[in-house]
XYZ file of C-alpha atoms in Angstrom:
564
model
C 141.862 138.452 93.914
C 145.484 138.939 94.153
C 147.946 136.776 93.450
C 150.929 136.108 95.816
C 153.877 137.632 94.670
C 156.750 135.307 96.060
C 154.509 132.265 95.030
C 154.463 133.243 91.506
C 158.729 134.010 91.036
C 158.848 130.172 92.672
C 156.752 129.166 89.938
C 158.205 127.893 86.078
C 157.458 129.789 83.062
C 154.708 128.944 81.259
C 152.660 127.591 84.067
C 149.019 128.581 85.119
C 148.493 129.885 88.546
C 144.686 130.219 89.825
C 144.249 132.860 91.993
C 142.700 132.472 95.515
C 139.793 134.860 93.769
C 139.570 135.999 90.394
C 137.255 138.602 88.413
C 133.487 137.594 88.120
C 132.809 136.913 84.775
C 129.763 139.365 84.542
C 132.865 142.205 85.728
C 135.305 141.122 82.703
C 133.999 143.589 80.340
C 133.864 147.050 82.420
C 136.355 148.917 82.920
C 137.511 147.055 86.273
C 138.130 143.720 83.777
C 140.195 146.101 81.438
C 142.336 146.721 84.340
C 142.715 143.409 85.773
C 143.223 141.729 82.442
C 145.916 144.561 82.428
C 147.522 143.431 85.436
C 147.273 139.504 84.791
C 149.196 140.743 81.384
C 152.138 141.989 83.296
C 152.322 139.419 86.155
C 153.086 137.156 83.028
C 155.341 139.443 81.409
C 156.984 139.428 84.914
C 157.375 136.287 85.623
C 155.755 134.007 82.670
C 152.709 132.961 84.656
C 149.238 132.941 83.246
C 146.576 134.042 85.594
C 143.583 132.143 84.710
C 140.256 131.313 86.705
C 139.549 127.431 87.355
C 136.747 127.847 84.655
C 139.301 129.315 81.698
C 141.399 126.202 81.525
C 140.520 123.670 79.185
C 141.289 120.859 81.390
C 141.187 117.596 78.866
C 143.274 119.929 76.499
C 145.554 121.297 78.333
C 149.521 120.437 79.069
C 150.536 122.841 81.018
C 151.546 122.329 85.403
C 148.665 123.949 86.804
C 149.048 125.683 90.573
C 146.109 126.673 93.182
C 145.079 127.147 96.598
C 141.584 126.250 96.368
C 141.420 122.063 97.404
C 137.966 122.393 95.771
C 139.415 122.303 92.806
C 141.329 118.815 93.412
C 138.334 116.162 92.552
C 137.428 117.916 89.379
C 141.744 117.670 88.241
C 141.855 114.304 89.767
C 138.995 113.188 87.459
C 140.152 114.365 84.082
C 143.003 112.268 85.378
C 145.594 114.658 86.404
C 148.225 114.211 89.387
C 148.039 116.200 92.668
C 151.330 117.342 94.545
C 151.257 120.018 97.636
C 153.917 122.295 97.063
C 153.558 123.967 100.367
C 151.409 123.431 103.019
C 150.671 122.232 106.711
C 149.709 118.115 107.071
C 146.612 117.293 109.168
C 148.852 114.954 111.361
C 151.969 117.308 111.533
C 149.807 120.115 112.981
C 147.887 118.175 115.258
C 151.238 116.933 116.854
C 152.178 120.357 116.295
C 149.755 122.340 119.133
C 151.280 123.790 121.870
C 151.088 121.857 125.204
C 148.445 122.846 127.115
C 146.215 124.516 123.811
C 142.952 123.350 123.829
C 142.017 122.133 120.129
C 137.906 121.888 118.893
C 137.384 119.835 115.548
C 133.437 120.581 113.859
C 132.820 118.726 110.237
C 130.934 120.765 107.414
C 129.436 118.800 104.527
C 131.971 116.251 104.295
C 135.464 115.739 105.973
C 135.993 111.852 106.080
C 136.998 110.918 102.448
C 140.413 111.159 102.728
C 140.652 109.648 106.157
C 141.950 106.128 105.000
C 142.419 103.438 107.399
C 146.386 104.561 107.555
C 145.070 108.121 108.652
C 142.493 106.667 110.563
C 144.831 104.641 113.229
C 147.638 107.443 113.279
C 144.164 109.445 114.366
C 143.636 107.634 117.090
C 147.110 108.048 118.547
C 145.998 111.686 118.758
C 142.461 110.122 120.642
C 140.085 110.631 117.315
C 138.652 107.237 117.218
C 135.079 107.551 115.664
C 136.311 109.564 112.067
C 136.928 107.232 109.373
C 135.726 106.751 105.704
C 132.990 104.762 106.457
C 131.095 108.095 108.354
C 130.331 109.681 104.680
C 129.138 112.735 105.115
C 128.593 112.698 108.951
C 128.568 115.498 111.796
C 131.804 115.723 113.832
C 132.896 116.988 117.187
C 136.315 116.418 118.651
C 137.368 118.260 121.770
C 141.044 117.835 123.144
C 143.664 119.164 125.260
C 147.232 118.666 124.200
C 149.602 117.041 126.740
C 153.220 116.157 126.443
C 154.393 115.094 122.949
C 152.015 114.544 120.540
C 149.191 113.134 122.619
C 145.824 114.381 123.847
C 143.132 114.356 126.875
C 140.049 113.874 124.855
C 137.410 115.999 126.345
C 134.274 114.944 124.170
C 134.026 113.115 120.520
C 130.772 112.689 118.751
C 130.100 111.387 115.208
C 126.380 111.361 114.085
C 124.289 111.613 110.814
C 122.762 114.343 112.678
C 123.740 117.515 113.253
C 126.185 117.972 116.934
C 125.971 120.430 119.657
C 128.513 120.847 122.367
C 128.507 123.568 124.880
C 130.354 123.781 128.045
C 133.821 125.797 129.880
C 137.292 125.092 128.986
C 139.143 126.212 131.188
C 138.641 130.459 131.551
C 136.792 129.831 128.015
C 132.823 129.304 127.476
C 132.399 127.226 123.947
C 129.480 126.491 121.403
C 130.038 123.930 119.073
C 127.830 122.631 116.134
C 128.771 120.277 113.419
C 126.453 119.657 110.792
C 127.337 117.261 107.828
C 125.362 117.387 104.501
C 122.823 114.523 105.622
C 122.111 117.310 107.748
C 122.788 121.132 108.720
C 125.684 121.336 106.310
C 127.271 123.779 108.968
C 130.542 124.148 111.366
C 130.344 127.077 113.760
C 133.056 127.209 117.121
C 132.281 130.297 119.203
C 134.581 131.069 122.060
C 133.198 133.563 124.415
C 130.689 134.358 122.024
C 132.854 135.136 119.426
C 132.579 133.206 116.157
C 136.321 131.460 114.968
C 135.255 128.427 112.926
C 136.375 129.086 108.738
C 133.036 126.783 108.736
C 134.325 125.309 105.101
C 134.053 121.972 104.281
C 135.949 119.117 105.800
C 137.374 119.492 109.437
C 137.365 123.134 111.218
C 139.856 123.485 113.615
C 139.864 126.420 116.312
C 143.125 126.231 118.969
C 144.315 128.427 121.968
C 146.048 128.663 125.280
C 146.641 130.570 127.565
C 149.056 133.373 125.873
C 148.403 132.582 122.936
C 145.849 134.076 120.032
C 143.225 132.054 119.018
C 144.129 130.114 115.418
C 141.621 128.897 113.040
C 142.326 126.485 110.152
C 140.782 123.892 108.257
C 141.070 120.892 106.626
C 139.231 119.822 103.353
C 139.550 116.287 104.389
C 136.907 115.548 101.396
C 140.047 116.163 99.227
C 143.231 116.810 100.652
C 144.790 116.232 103.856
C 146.699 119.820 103.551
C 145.621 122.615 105.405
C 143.434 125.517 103.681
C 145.678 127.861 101.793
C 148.313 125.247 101.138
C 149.872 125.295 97.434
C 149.085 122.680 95.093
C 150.320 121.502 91.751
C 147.929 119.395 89.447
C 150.463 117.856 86.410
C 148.543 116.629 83.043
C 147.866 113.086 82.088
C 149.657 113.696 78.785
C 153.689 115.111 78.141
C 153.990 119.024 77.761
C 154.361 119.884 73.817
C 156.284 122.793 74.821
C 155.306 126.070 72.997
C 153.542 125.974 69.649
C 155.276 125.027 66.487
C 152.804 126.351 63.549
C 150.648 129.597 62.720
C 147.875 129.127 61.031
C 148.671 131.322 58.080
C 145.292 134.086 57.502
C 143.293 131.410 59.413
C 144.832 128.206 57.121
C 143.946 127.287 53.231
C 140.650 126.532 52.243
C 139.528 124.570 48.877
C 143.065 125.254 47.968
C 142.821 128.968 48.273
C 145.002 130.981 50.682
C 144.764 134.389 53.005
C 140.633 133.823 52.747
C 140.262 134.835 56.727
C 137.557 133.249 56.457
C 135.172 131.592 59.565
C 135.935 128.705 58.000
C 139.366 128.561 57.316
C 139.779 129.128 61.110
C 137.231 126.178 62.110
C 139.252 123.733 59.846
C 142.008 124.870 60.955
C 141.632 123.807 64.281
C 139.985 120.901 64.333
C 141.749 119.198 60.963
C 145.346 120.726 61.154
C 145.343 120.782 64.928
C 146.632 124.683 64.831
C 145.896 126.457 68.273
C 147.395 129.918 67.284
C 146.052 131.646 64.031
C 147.404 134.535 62.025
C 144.531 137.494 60.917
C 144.827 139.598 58.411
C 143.270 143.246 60.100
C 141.791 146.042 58.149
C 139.625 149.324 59.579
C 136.519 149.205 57.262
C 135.761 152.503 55.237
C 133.670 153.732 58.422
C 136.538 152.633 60.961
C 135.550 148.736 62.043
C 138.133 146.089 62.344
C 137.591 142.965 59.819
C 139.602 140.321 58.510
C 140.604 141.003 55.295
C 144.601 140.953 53.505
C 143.909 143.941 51.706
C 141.112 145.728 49.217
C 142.793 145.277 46.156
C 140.586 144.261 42.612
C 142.961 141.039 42.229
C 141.019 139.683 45.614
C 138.218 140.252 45.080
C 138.745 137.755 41.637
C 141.233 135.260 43.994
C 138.167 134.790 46.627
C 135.765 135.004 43.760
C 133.558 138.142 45.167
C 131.667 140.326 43.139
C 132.744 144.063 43.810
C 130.206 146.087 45.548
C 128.406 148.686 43.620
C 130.523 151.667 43.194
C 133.441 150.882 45.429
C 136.670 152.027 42.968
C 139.405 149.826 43.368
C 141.363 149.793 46.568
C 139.021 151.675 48.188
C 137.797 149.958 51.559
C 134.357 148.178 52.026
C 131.661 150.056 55.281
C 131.516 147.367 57.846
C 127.775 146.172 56.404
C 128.913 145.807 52.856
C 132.225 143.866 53.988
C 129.508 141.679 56.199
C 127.214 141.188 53.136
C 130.021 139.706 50.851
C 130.714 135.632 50.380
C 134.034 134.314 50.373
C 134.530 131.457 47.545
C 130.975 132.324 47.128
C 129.401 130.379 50.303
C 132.130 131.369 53.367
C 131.395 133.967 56.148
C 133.577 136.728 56.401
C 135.071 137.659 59.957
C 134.742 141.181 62.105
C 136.701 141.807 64.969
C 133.446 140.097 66.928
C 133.359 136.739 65.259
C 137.124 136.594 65.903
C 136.620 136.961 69.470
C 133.602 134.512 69.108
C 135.950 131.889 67.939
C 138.484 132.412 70.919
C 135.765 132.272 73.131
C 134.530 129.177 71.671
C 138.094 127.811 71.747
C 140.384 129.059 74.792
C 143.096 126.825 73.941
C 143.574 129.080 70.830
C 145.520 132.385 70.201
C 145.517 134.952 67.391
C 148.568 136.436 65.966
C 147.489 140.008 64.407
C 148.776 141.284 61.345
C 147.238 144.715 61.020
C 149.664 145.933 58.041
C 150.677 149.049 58.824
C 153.627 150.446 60.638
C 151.967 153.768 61.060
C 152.012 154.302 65.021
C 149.401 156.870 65.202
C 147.196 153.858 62.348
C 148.582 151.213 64.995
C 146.756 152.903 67.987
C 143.669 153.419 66.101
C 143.575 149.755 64.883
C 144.229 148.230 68.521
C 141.878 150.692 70.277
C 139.221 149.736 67.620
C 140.273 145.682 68.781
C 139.736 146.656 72.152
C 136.911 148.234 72.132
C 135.368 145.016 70.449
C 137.093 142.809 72.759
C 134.359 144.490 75.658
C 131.740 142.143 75.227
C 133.420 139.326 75.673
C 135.316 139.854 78.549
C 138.634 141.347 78.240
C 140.743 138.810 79.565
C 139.954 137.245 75.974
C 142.755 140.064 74.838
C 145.484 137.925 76.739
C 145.337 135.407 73.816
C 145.887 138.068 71.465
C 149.571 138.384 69.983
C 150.444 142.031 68.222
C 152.788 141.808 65.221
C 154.764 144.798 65.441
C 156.874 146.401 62.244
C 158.705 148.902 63.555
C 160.043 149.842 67.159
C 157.603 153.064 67.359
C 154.900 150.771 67.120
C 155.645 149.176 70.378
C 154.889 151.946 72.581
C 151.634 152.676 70.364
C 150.439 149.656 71.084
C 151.430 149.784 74.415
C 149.496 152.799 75.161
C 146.386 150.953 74.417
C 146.840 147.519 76.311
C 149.903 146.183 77.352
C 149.580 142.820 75.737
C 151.686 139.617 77.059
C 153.176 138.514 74.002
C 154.309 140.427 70.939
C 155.683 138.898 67.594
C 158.391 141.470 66.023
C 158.186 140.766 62.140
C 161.104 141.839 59.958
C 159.558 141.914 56.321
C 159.326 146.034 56.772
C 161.973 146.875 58.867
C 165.666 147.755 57.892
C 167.330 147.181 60.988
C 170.316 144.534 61.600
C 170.637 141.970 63.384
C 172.338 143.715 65.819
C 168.943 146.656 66.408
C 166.865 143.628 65.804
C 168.445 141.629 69.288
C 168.415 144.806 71.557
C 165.179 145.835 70.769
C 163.873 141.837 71.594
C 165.702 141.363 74.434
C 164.669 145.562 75.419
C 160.994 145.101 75.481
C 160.927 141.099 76.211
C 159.772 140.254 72.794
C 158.744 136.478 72.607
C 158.886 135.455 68.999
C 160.679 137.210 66.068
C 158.816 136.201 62.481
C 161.120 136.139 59.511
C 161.260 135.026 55.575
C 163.477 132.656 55.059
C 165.905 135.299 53.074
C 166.176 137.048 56.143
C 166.622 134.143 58.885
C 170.228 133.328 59.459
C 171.492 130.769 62.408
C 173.414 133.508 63.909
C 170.522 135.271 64.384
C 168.216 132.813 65.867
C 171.125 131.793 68.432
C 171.724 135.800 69.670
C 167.715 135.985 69.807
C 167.029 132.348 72.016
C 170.472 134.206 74.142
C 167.838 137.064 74.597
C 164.765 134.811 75.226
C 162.634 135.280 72.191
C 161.811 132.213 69.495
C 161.877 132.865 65.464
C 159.464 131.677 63.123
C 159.550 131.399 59.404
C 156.776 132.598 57.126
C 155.604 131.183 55.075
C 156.311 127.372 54.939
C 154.172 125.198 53.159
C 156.518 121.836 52.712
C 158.024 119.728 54.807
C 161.251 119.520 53.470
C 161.839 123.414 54.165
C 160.479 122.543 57.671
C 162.912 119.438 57.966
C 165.566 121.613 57.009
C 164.925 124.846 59.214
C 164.722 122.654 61.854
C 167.895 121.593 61.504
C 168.918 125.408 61.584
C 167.347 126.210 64.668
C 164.342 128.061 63.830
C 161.448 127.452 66.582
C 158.362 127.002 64.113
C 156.376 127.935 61.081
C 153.760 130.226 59.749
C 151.946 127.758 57.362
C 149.024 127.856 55.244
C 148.539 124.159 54.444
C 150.551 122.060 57.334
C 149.032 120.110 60.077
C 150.432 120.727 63.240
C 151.429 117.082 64.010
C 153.559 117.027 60.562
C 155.480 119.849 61.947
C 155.862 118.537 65.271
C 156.771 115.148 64.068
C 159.672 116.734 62.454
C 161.170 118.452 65.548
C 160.771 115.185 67.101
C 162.786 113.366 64.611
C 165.564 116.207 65.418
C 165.550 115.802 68.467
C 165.961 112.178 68.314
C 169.081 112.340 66.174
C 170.694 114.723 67.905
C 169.946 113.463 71.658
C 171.150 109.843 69.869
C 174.362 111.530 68.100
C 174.889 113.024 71.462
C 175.050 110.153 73.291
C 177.045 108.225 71.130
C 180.167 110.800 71.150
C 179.455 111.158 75.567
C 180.232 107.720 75.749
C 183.138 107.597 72.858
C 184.842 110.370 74.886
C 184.084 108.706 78.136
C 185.168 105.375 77.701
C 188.514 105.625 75.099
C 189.679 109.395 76.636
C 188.295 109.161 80.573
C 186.663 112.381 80.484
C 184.208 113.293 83.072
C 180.476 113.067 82.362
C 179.535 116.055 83.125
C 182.429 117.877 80.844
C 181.470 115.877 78.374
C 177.658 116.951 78.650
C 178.867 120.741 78.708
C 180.784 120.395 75.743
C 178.333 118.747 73.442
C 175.008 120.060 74.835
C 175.128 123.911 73.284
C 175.599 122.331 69.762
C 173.707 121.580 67.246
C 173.025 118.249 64.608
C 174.901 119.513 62.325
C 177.657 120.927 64.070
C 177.944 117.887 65.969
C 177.853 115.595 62.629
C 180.764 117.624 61.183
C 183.019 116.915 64.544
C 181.565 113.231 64.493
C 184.595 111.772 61.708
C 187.377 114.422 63.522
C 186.550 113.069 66.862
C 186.786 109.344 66.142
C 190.395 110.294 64.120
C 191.894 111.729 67.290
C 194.065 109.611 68.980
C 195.142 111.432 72.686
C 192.660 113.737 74.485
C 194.754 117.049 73.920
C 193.334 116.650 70.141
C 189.924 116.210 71.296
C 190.311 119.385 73.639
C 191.341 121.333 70.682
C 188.148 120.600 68.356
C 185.592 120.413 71.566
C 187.361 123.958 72.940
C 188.857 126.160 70.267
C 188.201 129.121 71.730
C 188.227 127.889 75.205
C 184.536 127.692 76.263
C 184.212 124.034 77.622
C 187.269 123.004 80.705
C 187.160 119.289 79.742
């Protein structure tokens, strides 16, 4: 079930690995799932890997590199069009040359071992004496029997291909062997016992058992149905499509609906997704009066008139709905209202998406209530389904409540109720490995946003609703939006179009620089790579004014950080 450690530092953040086992899904909910979904949650936090099972990953959706062990796993990838590299890993031809002189090697087929075997493989094969494998035997039984001589060639001691199933018995050398190969026209079996003693893997493609004389008996195999990489090697599978990098937009309280906002409504969430193209969602979180989670922004009378509900019968105003009259009220008049189990019904329904929480109150002793409630309701649905769950945090105390209910991967650290400067507001993001930092747009300044991406965390705006703010935070730095109304294309189209300019206003001053003042490339890249559009339009007019490098030095390196 466990991951393997120095594999997963190798790997780059944001990645999925797929374990060599992972947690049955009928396990997820007890309290074993709890505790893996715990551990998965800090192997990311470690090293930004998501542990995910093969049957998690949204395959035609997803952008993200993708490692595994498992070679079953290759035809499925390969079909939805994605490309397969071995990382690490032994070569069917490089081991075979590999044996020991004098090791006696036995080959037995299980199910199927001859797709990969292409007429290349199938003549540097027979330099090794395997002459009857090739793609043509679909599905056939296999026995190969050989002694390694000098260099990389063999004494073939029997070969046998058959739609049949294959027995061998006999001595080699000091060694009494049993073979049986059985393809899946027939016994769908590989079994290699040496002195009685059974040492094929007897998975599909080609078992191989070795020895001599001094040396332990090894056992590999080969799913030559897929891969021509020994079992246990390390794949990568990239996407058909470019990464998008990390999301851009929140869906703002699940995203406006008939032109009303913070509805949290089923709805709002479903249109969300599937018009605006959001894949992480904002929820407004309330207990109910008898302690549920819902979605709701708050119980005030003016919300009730905003979402056009009719007040329950006696409830006084503020006062918080039981869970059965918050489930028996219509939003807009005809929309469902969401508990803590249709949320997690929508991420189950969608496991490309995540859920930003926004449970109000900075109270820790409220916060640990609120989450253990979350959790609680999370049970059902297996609790891995809290790893797309992202706690907004108001204070630092809240952290470690939080923490002491489920130590989540991600955290967003929003700024609308704390007092702390910018200064409290860095250490405490790059202290705890806070991801994203959510800010108005009164309280966002570039100097901030630079000292938090030093620290590793991203800051989002809330809430942005036109473009034109969005084309102009951009332009500031700021990583994405919290938006009620905005697709997530329009948003990402407008990084894009940044990103354009400034990799073209880039190049255009490397190669001014380069050809009229001779400085090196790569100086040249380290002194205009760090800045920004409009830092690099205001030296654009001083640049092409200078007139001997010494002037360009002094505007590229005025307080000395680039040696041009």
């Amino acid at each position: 079930m466990l991951p393997r450690m120095a594999e997963l530092v190798s790997l780059e953040r944001e990645s999925i690995y797929i374990p060599p086992s992972g947690m049955p899904a009928e396990k997820r909910s007890g309290k074993a799932g709890l505790v893996y979904a715990a551990y998965c949650s800090s192997l990311y936090r470690r090293h930004g890997v998501w542990i995910r099972s093969f049957a998690d990953i949204v395959l035609d959706r997803n952008d993200r590199p993708i490692y595994f062990h498992a070679s079953s796993y290759i035809p499925h990838l390969t079909y939805q069009g994605y490309g397969i590299k071995v990382v690490e890993g032994s070569g069917l031809l490089d081991y075979l040359g590999g044996i020991p002189e004098g090791a006696y090697a036995i080959v037995s087929v299980k199910d199927e071992g001859s797709q990969q075997i292409t007429d290349e493989i199938a003549e540097r094969l027979r330099l090794f004496g395997m002459t009857k494998l090739d793609r043509r035997k679909l599905r056939h039984s296999y026995v190969w029997i050989g002694r390694k001589k000098e260099g990389t060639s063999y004494e073939v001691l029997h070969e046998e291909c058959s739609v049949e199933e294959l027995r061998w018995e006999g001595m080699l050398g000091e060694t009494e062997a049993v073979v049986a190969s059985g393809g899946s026209l027939s016994t769908n079996v590989s079994s290699i016992r040496l002195n009685g003693i059974e040492r094929s893997p007897n998975q599909r493609g080609l078992n191989i058992v070795t020895w001599a004389s001094g040396l332990p008996v090894e056992s590999t195999c080969f799913d030559t149905f897929a891969t021509l990489h020994a079992q246990g090697s390390l794949y990568r599978a990239d996407p058909p499509g470019p990464a998008s990098g990390d999301f851009r937009t929140i869906g703002h309280a699940g995203g406006r609906l008939d032109g009303v906002d913070y509805t949290n409504c089923l709805e709002a969430f479903e249109l969300s997704y599937t018009q605006r193209g959001h894949r992480v969602f904002e929820a407004d979180i309330l207990l109910t009066l008898d302690g549920e989670p819902v979605l709701r922004h708050d119980w005030e009378a003016y919300l009730y008139r905003h979402l056009h509900q009719k007040r329950p019968e006696g409830q006084a105003e503020g006062q918080p709905l039981t869970l059965e009259q918050f489930k028996s009220l219509k939003i807009l008049n005809r929309y469902t209202p969401v508990t803590a189990a249709d949320l997690f019904s929508f991420l189950i329904r969608y496991p490309d998406a995540c859920m930003v929480t926004d449970t109000k109150h900075s109270d820790p002793r409220l916060a640990e209530r609120q989450f253990s409630k979350l959790v609680e309701a999370a049970a059902p649905f297996g609790y891995d389904v809290l790893l797309r769950v992202i706690p907004q945090l108001y204070t630092e105390e809240m952290y470690d409540a939080v923490e002491r209910v489920f130590p989540f991967p991600r955290y967003v650290y929003t700024l609308y109720q704390t007092k702390a400067t910018d200064d409290e507001v860095v250490r405490f993001a790059a202290s705890k490995g806070i991801r994203f930092v959510a800010a108005s747009s009164d309280r966002y300044s570039m100097g901030l946003g630079q000292r938090l991406k030093d620290v590793g965390a991203s800051v989002f705006l809330h809430t942005i609703n036109d473009l034109d703010s969005v084309r102009r935070y951009v332009r500031e730095q700021v990583d994405g939006f919290y938006t009620d109304a905005l697709t997530a294309a329009e948003v990402d189209r407008a990084f894009v179009a940044y990103e354009v300019e400034l990799h073209t206003r880039r190049e255009m001053l490397s190669e001014f620089l380069v050809r009229y003042f001779d400085f090196p490339d790569e100086k040249v890249c380290q002194a205009l790579d760090w800045r920004s559009l409009d830092e690099l339009a205001g030296l654009s007019g001083r640049l092409f004014d200078c007139r001997t490098g010494e002037e360009v030095y002094s505007l590229l390196n005025p307080d000395r950080r680039t040696d041009l």
